[in-house]
XYZ file of C-alpha atoms in Angstrom:
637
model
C -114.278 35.955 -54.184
C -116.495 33.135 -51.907
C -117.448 34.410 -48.999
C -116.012 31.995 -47.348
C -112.156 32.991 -48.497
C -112.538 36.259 -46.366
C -111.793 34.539 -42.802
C -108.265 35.748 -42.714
C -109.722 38.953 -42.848
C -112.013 39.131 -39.740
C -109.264 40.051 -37.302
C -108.947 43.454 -39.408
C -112.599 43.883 -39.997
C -113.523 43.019 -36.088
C -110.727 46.027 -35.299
C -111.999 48.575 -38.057
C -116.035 47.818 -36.395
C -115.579 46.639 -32.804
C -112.383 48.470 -31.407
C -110.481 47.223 -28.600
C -111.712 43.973 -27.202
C -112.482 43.184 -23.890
C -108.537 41.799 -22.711
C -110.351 40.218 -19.086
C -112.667 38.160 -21.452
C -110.605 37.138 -24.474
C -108.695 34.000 -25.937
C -106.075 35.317 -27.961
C -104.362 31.854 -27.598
C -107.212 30.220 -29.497
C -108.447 33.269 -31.733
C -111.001 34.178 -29.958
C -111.696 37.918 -29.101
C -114.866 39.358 -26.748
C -115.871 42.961 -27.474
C -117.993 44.839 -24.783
C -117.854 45.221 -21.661
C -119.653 41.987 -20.927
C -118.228 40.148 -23.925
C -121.651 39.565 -26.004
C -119.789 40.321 -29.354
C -117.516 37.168 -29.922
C -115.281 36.922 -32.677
C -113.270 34.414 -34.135
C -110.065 35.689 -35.875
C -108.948 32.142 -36.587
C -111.941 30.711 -38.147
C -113.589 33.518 -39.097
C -117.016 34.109 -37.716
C -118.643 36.233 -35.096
C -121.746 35.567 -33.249
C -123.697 38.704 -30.973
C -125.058 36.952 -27.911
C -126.972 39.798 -27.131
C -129.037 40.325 -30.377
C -128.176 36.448 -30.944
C -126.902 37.047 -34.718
C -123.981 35.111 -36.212
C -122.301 35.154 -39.371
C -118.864 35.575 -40.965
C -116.980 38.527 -42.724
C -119.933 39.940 -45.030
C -122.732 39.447 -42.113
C -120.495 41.305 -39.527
C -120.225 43.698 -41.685
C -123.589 44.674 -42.732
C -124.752 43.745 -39.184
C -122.385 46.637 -37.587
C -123.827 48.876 -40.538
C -121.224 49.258 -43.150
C -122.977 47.923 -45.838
C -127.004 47.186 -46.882
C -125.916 43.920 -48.737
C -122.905 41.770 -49.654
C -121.685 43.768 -52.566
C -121.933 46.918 -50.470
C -119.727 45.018 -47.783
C -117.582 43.968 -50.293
C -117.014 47.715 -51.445
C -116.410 48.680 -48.065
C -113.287 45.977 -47.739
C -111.723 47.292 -50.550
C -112.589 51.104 -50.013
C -109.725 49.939 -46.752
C -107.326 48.012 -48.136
C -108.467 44.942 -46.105
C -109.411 43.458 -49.735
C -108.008 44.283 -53.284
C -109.771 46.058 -55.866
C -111.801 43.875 -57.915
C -110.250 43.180 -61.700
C -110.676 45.191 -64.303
C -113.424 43.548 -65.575
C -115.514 44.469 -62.815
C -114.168 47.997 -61.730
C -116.943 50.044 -63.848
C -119.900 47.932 -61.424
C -117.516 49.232 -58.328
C -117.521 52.779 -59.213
C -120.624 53.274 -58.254
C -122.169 52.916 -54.610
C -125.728 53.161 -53.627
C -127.290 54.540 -50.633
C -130.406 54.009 -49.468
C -132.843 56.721 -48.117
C -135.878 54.688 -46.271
C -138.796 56.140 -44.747
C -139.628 55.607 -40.682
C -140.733 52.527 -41.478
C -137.234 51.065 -43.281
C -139.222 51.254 -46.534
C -136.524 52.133 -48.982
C -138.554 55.345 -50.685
C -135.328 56.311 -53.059
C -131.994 55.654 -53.825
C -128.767 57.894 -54.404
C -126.609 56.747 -56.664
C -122.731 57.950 -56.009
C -120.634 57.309 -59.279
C -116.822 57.626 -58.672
C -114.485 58.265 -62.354
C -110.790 59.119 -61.111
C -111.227 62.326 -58.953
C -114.879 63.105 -61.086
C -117.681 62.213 -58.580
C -121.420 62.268 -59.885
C -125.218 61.783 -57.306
C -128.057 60.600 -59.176
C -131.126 59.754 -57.669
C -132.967 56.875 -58.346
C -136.877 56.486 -58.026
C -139.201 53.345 -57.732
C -139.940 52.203 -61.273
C -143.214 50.783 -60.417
C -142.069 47.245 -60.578
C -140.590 47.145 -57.030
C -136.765 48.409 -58.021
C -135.682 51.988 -58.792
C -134.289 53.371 -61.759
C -132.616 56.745 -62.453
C -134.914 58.255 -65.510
C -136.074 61.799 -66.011
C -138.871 62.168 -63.961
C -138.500 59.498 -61.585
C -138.533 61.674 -58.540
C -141.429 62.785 -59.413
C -143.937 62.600 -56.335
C -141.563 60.966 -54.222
C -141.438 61.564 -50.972
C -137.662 63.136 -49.745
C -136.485 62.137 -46.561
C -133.406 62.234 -44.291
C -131.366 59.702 -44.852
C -130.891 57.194 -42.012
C -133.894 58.358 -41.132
C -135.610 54.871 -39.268
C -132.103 55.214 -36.761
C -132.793 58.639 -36.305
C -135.954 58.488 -35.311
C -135.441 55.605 -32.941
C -133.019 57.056 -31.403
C -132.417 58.983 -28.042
C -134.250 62.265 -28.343
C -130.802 63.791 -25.930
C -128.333 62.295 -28.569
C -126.870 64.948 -30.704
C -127.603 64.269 -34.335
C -124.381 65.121 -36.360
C -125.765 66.751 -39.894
C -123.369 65.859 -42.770
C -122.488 67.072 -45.954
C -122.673 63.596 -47.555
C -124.184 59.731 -46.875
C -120.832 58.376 -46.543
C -120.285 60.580 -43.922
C -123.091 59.894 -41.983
C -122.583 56.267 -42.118
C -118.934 56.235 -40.919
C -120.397 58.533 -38.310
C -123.336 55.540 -37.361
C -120.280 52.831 -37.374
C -118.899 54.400 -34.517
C -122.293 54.359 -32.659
C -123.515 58.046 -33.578
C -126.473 59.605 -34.933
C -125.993 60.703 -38.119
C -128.247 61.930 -41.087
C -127.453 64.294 -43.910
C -130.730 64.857 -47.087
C -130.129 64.369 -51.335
C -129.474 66.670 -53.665
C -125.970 68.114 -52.435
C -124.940 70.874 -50.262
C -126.979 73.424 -49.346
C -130.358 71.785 -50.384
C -132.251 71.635 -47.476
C -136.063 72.689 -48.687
C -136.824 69.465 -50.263
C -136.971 67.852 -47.146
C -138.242 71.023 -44.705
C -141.112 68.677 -43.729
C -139.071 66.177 -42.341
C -136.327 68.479 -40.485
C -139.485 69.498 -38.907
C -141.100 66.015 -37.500
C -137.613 64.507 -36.898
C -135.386 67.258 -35.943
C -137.975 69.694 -33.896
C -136.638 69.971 -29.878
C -133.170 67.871 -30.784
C -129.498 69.233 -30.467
C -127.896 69.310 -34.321
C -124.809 69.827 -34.957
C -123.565 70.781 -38.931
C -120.062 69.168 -39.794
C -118.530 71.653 -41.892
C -116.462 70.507 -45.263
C -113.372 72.839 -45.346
C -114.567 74.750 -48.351
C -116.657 77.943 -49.380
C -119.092 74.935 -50.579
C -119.119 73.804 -46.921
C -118.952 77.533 -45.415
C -122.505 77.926 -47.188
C -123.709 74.499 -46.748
C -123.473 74.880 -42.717
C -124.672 78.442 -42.783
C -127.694 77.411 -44.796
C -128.275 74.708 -42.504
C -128.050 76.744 -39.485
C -131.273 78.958 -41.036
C -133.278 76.461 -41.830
C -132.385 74.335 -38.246
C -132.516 77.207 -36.268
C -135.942 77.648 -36.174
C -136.981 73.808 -35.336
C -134.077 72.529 -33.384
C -133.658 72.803 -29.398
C -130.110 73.848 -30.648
C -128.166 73.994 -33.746
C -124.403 74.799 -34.253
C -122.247 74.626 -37.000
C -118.970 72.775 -36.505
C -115.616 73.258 -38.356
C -113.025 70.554 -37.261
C -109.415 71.777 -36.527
C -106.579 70.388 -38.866
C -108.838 69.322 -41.639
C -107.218 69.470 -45.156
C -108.561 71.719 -48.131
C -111.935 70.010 -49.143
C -112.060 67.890 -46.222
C -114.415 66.609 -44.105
C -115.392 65.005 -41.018
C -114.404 61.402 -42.700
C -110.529 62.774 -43.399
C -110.667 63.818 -39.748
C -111.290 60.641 -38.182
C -109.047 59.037 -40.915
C -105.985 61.496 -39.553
C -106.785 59.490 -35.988
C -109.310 61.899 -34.605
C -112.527 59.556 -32.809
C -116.109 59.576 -32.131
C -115.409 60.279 -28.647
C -113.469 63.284 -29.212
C -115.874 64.693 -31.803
C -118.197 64.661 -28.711
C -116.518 66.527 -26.808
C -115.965 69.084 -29.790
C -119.595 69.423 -30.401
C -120.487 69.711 -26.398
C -117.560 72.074 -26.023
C -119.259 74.050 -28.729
C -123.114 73.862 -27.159
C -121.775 75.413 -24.227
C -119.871 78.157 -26.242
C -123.264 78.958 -27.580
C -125.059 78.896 -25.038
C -122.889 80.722 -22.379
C -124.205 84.134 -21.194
C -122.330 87.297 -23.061
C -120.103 89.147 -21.133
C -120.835 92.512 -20.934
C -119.223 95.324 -22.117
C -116.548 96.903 -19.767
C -117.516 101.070 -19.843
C -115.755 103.507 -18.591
C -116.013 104.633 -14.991
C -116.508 108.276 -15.596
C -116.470 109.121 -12.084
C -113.005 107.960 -11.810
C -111.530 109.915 -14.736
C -113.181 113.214 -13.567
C -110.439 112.552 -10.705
C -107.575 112.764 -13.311
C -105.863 114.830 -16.269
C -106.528 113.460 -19.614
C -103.112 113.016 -21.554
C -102.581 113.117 -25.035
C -101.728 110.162 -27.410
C -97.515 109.262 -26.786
C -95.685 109.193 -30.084
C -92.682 106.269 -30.958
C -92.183 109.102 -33.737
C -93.664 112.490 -33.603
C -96.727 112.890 -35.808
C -95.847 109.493 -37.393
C -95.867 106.863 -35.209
C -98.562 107.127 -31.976
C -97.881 103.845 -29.231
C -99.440 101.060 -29.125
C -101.130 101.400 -32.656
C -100.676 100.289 -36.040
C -99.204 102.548 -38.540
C -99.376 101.941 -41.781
C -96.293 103.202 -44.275
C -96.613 103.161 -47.906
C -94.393 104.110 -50.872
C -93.198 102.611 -54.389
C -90.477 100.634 -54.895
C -86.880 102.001 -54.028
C -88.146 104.990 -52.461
C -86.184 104.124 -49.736
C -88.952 102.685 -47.058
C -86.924 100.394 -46.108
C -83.498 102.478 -45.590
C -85.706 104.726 -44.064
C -87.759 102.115 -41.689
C -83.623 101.313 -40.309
C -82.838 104.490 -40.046
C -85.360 105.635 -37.573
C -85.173 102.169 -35.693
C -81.751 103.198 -35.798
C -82.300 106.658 -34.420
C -84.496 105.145 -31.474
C -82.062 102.758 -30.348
C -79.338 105.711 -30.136
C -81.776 108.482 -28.870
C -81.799 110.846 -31.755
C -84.111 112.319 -33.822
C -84.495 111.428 -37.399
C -85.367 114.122 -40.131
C -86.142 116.433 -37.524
C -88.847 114.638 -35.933
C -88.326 113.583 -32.008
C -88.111 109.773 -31.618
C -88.876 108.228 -28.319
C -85.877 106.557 -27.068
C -85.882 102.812 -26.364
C -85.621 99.536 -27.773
C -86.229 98.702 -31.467
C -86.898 96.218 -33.866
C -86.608 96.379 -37.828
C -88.148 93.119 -39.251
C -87.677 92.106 -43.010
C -88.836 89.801 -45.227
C -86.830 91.070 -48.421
C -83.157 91.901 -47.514
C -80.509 89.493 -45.963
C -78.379 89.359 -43.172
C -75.758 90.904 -45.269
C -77.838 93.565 -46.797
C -79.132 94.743 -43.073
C -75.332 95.055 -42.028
C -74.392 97.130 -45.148
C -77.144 99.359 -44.329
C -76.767 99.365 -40.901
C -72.534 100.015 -41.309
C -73.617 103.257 -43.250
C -76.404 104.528 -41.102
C -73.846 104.292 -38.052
C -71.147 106.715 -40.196
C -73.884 108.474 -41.612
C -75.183 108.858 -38.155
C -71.540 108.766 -35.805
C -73.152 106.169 -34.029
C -70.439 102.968 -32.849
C -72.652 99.939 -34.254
C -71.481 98.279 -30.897
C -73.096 101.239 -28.776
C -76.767 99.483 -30.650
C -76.018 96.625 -28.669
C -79.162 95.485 -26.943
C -80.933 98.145 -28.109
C -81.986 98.008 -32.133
C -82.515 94.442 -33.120
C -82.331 93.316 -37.156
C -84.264 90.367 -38.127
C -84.450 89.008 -41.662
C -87.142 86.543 -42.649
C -85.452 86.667 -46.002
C -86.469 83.204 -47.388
C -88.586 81.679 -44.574
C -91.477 80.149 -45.766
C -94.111 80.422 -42.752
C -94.008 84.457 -42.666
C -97.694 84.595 -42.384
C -98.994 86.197 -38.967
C -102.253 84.446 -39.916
C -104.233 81.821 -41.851
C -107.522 82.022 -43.333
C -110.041 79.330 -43.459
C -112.793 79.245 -46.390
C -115.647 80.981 -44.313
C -112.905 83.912 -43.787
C -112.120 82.849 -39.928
C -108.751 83.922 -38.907
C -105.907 81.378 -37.347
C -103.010 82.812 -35.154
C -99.943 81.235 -37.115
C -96.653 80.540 -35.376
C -95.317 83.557 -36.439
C -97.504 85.820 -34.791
C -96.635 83.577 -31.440
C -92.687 84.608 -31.905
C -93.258 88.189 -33.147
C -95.206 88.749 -30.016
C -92.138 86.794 -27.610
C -89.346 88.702 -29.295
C -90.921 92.477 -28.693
C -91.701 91.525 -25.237
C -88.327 89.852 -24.633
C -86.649 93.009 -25.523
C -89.316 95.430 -24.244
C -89.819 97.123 -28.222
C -91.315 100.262 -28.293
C -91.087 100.374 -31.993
C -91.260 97.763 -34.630
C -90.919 98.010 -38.203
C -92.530 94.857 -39.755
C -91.438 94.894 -43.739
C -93.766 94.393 -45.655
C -97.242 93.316 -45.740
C -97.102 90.850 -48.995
C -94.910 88.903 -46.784
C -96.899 88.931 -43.514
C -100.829 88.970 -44.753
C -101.878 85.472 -46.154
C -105.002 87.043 -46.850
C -106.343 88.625 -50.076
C -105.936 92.204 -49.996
C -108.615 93.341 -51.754
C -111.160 91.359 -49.402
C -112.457 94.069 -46.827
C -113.079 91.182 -44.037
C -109.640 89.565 -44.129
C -107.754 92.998 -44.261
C -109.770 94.017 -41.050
C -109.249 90.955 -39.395
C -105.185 90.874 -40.427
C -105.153 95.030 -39.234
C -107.019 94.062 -36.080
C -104.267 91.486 -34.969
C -101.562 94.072 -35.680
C -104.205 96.434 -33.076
C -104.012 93.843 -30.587
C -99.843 92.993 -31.113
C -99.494 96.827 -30.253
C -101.801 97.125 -27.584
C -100.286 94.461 -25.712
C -96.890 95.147 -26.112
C -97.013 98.843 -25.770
C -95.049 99.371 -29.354
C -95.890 101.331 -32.078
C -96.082 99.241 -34.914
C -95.350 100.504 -38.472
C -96.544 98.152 -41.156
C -94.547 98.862 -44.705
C -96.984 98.246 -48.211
C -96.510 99.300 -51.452
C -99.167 101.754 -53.306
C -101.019 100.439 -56.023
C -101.231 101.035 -59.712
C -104.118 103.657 -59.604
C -101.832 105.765 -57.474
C -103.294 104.875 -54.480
C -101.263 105.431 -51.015
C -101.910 101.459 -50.398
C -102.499 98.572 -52.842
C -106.063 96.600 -52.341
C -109.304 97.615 -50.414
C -109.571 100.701 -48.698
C -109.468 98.926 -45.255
C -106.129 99.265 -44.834
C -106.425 102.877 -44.349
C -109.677 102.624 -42.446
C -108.486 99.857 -40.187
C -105.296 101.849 -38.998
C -104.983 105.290 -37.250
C -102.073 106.638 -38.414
C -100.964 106.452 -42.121
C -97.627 108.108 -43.739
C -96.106 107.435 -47.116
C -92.818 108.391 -48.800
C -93.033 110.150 -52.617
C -89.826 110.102 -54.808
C -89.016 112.332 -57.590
C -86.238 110.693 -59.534
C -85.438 113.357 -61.880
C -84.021 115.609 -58.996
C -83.840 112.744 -56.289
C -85.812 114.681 -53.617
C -88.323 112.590 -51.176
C -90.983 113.770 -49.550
C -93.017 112.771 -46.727
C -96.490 112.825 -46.219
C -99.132 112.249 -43.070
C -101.694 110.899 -45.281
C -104.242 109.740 -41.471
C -103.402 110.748 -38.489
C -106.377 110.611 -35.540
C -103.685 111.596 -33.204
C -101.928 114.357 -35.096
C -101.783 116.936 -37.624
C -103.146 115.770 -41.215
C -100.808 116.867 -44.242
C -97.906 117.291 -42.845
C -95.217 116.966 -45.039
C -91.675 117.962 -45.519
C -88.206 117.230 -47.865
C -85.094 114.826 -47.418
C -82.598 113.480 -49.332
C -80.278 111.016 -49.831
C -76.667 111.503 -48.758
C -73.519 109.007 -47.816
C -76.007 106.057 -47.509
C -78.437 108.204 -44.779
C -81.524 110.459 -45.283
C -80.850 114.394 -44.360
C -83.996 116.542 -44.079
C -83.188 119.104 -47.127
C -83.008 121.961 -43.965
C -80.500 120.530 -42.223
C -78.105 120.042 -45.265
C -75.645 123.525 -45.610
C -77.392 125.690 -48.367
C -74.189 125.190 -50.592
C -74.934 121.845 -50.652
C -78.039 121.808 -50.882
C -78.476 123.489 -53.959
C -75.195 121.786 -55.623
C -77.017 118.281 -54.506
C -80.032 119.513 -56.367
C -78.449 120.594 -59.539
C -75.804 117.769 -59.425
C -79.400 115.533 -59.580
C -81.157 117.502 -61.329
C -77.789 117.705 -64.187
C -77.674 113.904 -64.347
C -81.528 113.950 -64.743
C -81.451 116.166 -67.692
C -77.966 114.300 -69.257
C -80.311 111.016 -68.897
C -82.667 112.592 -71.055
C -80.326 113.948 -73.518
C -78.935 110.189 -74.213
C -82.711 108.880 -74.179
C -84.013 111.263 -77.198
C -80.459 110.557 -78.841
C -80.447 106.815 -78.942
C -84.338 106.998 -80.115
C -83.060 108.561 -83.268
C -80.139 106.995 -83.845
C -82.500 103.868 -83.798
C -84.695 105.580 -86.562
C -81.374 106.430 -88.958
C -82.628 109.898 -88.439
C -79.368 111.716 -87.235
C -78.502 114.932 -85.523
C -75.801 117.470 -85.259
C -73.893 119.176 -82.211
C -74.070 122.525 -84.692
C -76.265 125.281 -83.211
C -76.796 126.380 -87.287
C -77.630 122.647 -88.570
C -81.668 122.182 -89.362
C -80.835 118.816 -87.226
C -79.178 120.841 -84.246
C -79.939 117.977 -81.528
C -81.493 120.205 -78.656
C -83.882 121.947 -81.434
C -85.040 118.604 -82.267
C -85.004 116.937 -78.932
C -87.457 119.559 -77.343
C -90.186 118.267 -79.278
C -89.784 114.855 -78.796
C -92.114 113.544 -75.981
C -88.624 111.447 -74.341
C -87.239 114.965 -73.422
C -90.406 115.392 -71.151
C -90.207 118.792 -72.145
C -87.531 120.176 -69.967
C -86.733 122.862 -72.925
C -83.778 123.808 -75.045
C -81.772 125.566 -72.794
C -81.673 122.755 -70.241
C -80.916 120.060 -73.115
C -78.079 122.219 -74.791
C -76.447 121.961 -71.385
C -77.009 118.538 -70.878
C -75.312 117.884 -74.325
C -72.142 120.223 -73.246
C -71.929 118.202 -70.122
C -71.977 114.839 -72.033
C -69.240 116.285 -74.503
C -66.586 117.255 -71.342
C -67.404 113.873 -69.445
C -66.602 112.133 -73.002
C -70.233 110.474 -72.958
C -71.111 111.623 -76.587
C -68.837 112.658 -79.483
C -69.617 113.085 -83.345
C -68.380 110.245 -85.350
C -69.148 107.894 -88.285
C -72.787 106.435 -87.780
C -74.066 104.301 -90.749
C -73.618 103.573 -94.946
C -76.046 105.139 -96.516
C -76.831 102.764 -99.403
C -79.192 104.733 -101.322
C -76.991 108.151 -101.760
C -73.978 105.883 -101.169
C -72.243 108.449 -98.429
C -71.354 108.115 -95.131
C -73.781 109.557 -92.415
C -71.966 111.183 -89.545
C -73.423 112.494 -86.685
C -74.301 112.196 -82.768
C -73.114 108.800 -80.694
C -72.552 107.862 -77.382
C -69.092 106.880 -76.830
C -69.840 102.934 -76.584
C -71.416 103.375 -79.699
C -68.195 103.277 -81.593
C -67.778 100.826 -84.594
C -65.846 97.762 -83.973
């Protein structure tokens, strides 16, 4: 395309370089635009040309362009319409010259000393330097930097520029020089993140007494990049900060944030805003005025739930799945609201809140319809008192975000947790669970403190004891990932369930404010948990052997349909080689409950119709009929 056929295109260009013009000054009637506050830039959208009065330079699209500092030459400027959409891409024929882009790195004199060569295939993106070849051009060959001198790039702008300007260090060239568009000081060095040896020397001579601030890409790439800069700056720089910019998408950087509408302006005031962060004096630490206190009785850590639960602290509750955390986590919110105690253990009475991310509205009101019976508690008398939440579904659970350098965001959720227990004055809160809540990976010792340590400050400020509900993990662990869970809270509990005879028990695993070990019985009964003391001893024990019958009869059926599977039959006959409970006490399904114990199961399964003797395969080879051992719904059809 001629030079000449970009006209039309000035009005966008003049907006994209200039900004606003100057509306006292300008001709919009005849095309003409003045930029500055004197009007020395003038610009003519119509015919296409600008002149600067001030440095008295004129010229159309292209020369605008490259004056303002978008491009070194024409097919630079030319890459930079396109790269916005004020031009189309070139044709095919000419798309492999576009993908690449060079940058210039020039010494304090505007000698170019080197070249970086940016090569762009799809989402791929490749730097190769380029050295002088001797013959007054560069070329990228092995060896070529050999000897050559690395410098900063921009470097003849930086060093003429206002020693009080803040230089912003980027990640990348394109960076800096959307950064020097908008009338910035800019620089970043070759080689890629992180790489800031090479040019030591000239940090040193250009950087030594100025304020830098590192733009951060929003990756672990970036995290080190800015922390290695801050070492190596540190020690030459007046002052030297590291900036992360809010909103910025994964892998972005401070190009994506101006893109999203953010401004040079405003990136000032980030960056001074963070100076004086830095540089404010530390507050120090508020101790306790002992003089005071000798005035006054200690008193001992208040308990939501005795020995479980202390207030205002994190508890973390831990048990496999369908234990019954949860029925039990509604139970005692249950038992608060009301002003009972709950397996024996004095609850504080007050307002509470169960919180779930796993069970529906419906679920929560079956529960909570049984508890009440269970309890002879009027559901209506919890009015106001015990609030049910379910999350069930919601997508933006998460009490936190994470960045890449392991920083920690307050999400929205945190923000309406914290409204709701105030609003309704919570002394307890069950939040269930913790895969739902913690965005965070669990075996990372930094993000579990930091997640635990919001949960510390949700229950200090409300006042609530706050139970946190986790699952164990496969090594048999009371919680699943890094041991920071349990060193992070002050009170820990979890639930063990023993199927075979349906008895839970419950277990202080940490308590700093009670006694450790503690642990005592319950079961399960008409949709409630009983402590196993306050059922009557009759039963009590017919509960256990009920469970523990139906344990053993489970077993029975297990061993039987393993050898039915191997065609390797057995007989109800106490005198029969094959008798089944002879056989079925060595076989590792029986889990060696013994003889006795599976000869009653079998009995049991014979007067509840569960197993019978009966026709069970051809036998092809002896050409008989085997007969033997079946569950009833293994009948023939």
């Amino acid at each position: 395309m001629h030079p000449q056929a970009l006209g039309p295109m000035m009005g966008k260009v003049a907006e994209a370089l200039l900004g606003t013009p100057n509306e006292r000054l300008s001709r919009p009637r005849d095309g003409v635009l003045r930029f500055g506050s004197h009007g020395s830039m003038e610009v003519s959208i119509r015919d296409g040309w600008f002149a600067d009065h001030e440095s008295d330079v004129r010229g159309g699209v292209l020369d605008l362009i490259k004056h303002k500092g978008g491009a070194a030459n024409d097919a630079a400027a030319f890459r930079w319409l396109e790269e916005r959409g004020i031009k189309e891409a070139a044709p095919l024929e000419g798309r492999q010259q576009q993908a690449s882009r060079f940058y210039d790195y020039r010494d304090e004199t505007g000698q170019t000393v080197f070249r970086v060569e940016r090569k762009q295939r799809g989402q791929e993106k490749t730097f190769l330097q380029h050295g002088p070849d001797g013959a007054g051009g560069f070329h990228c060959k092995p060896g070529c930097m050999q000897g050559v001198r690395r410098v900063l790039y921009r470097l003849p702008e930086l060093a003429a520029a206002d020693p009080s300007e803040i230089v912003y260090y980027c990640e990348g060239e394109r960076d800096a020089d959307r950064l020097a568009r908008d009338g910035l000081v800019a620089t970043t060095h070759p080689g890629g993140a992180g790489k800031f040896d090479p040019v030591s020397h000239c940090i040193a001579e250009h950087l030594a007494g100025r304020r830098v601030v590192i733009l951060q890409d929003n990756d672990e790439a970036g995290a080190k990049h800015a922390a290695a800069g801050l070492k190596k700056l540190s020690a030459v720089a007046e002052r030297a900060i590291s900036l992360l910019l809010p909103g910025l998408p994964p892998k972005g950087d401070v190009s994506d944030w101006l893109a999203a509408g953010g401004s040079a302006f405003e990136l000032q005031q980030k960056a001074e805003a963070a100076f004086a962060d830095a540089d404010a004096p530390a507050e120090l630490l508020q101790t306790l005025d002992l003089a005071d206190l000798s005035t006054r009785q200690p008193v001992p850590k208040s308990f939501a739930i005795e020995r479980l639960a202390p207030l205002a602290e994190v508890t973390l509750f831990t048990g496999p799945g369908s234990a019954g955390k949860s029925l039990l986590g509604q139970q005692m919110a249950t038992c608060a609201a009301a002003g009972l105690p709950c397996l024996r253990l004095a609850v504080e009475p007050g307002p509470a809140l169960y919180l779930t991310c796993e069970d529906d509205a419906e679920q929560l009101h079956w529960r909570q319809a049984h508890l009440c019976d269970a309890l002879g508690v009027p559901m209506a008398s919890l009015a106001g008192k015990l609030h049910l939440v379910s999350l069930r579904g919601a997508l933006d659970n998460e009490l936190g975000t994470f960045t890449p350098d392991g920083r920690m965001h307050l999400a929205p959720a945190y923000h309406r947790l914290v409204a709701t227990l105030q609003s309704i004055g919570a002394r307890l809160a069950f939040l269930d669970n913790v895969a739902h809540l913690f965005a965070g990976n669990e075996n990372d010792r930094g993000d579990v403190t930091r997640f635990v340590s919001l949960l510390n400050r949700l229950a200090s400020d409300t006042g609530a004891a706050i139970i946190l509900l986790g699952h164990p993990n496969k090594s048999g662990d009371d919680y699943s990932g890094s041991t920071a869970w349990l060193n992070a809270v002050r009170s820990q509990f979890n639930i063990e369930h023993d199927v075979e005879t349906d008895i839970r028990k419950l277990k202080i695993g940490k308590a700093n404010y009670a006694q450790k070990g503690d642990a005592f019985r319950f079961m399960w009964r008409d949709w409630a948990f009983v402590h196993e003391d306050d059922l009557p001893a009759d039963t009590a024990r017919q509960m256990r052997e009920t469970v523990l019958a139906n344990a053993d009869n489970k077993l029975f059926l297990t061993c039987l349909a393993e050898r039915n599977k191997q065609r390797r039959h057995v007989s109800e006959k106490p005198t029969a080689q094959n008798f089944a409970p002879k056989v079925f006490e060595a076989m590792p399904e029986s889990k060696g409950i013994g003889r006795k114990r599976l000869t009653d199961a079998m009995d049991r399964l014979f007067r509840i119709e569960a197993i019978e003797r009966g026709f069970l395969w051809r036998d092809t080879g002896e050409g008989r009929d085997i007969h033997g051992l079946r569950e009833t719904s293994d009948k023939p059809s």
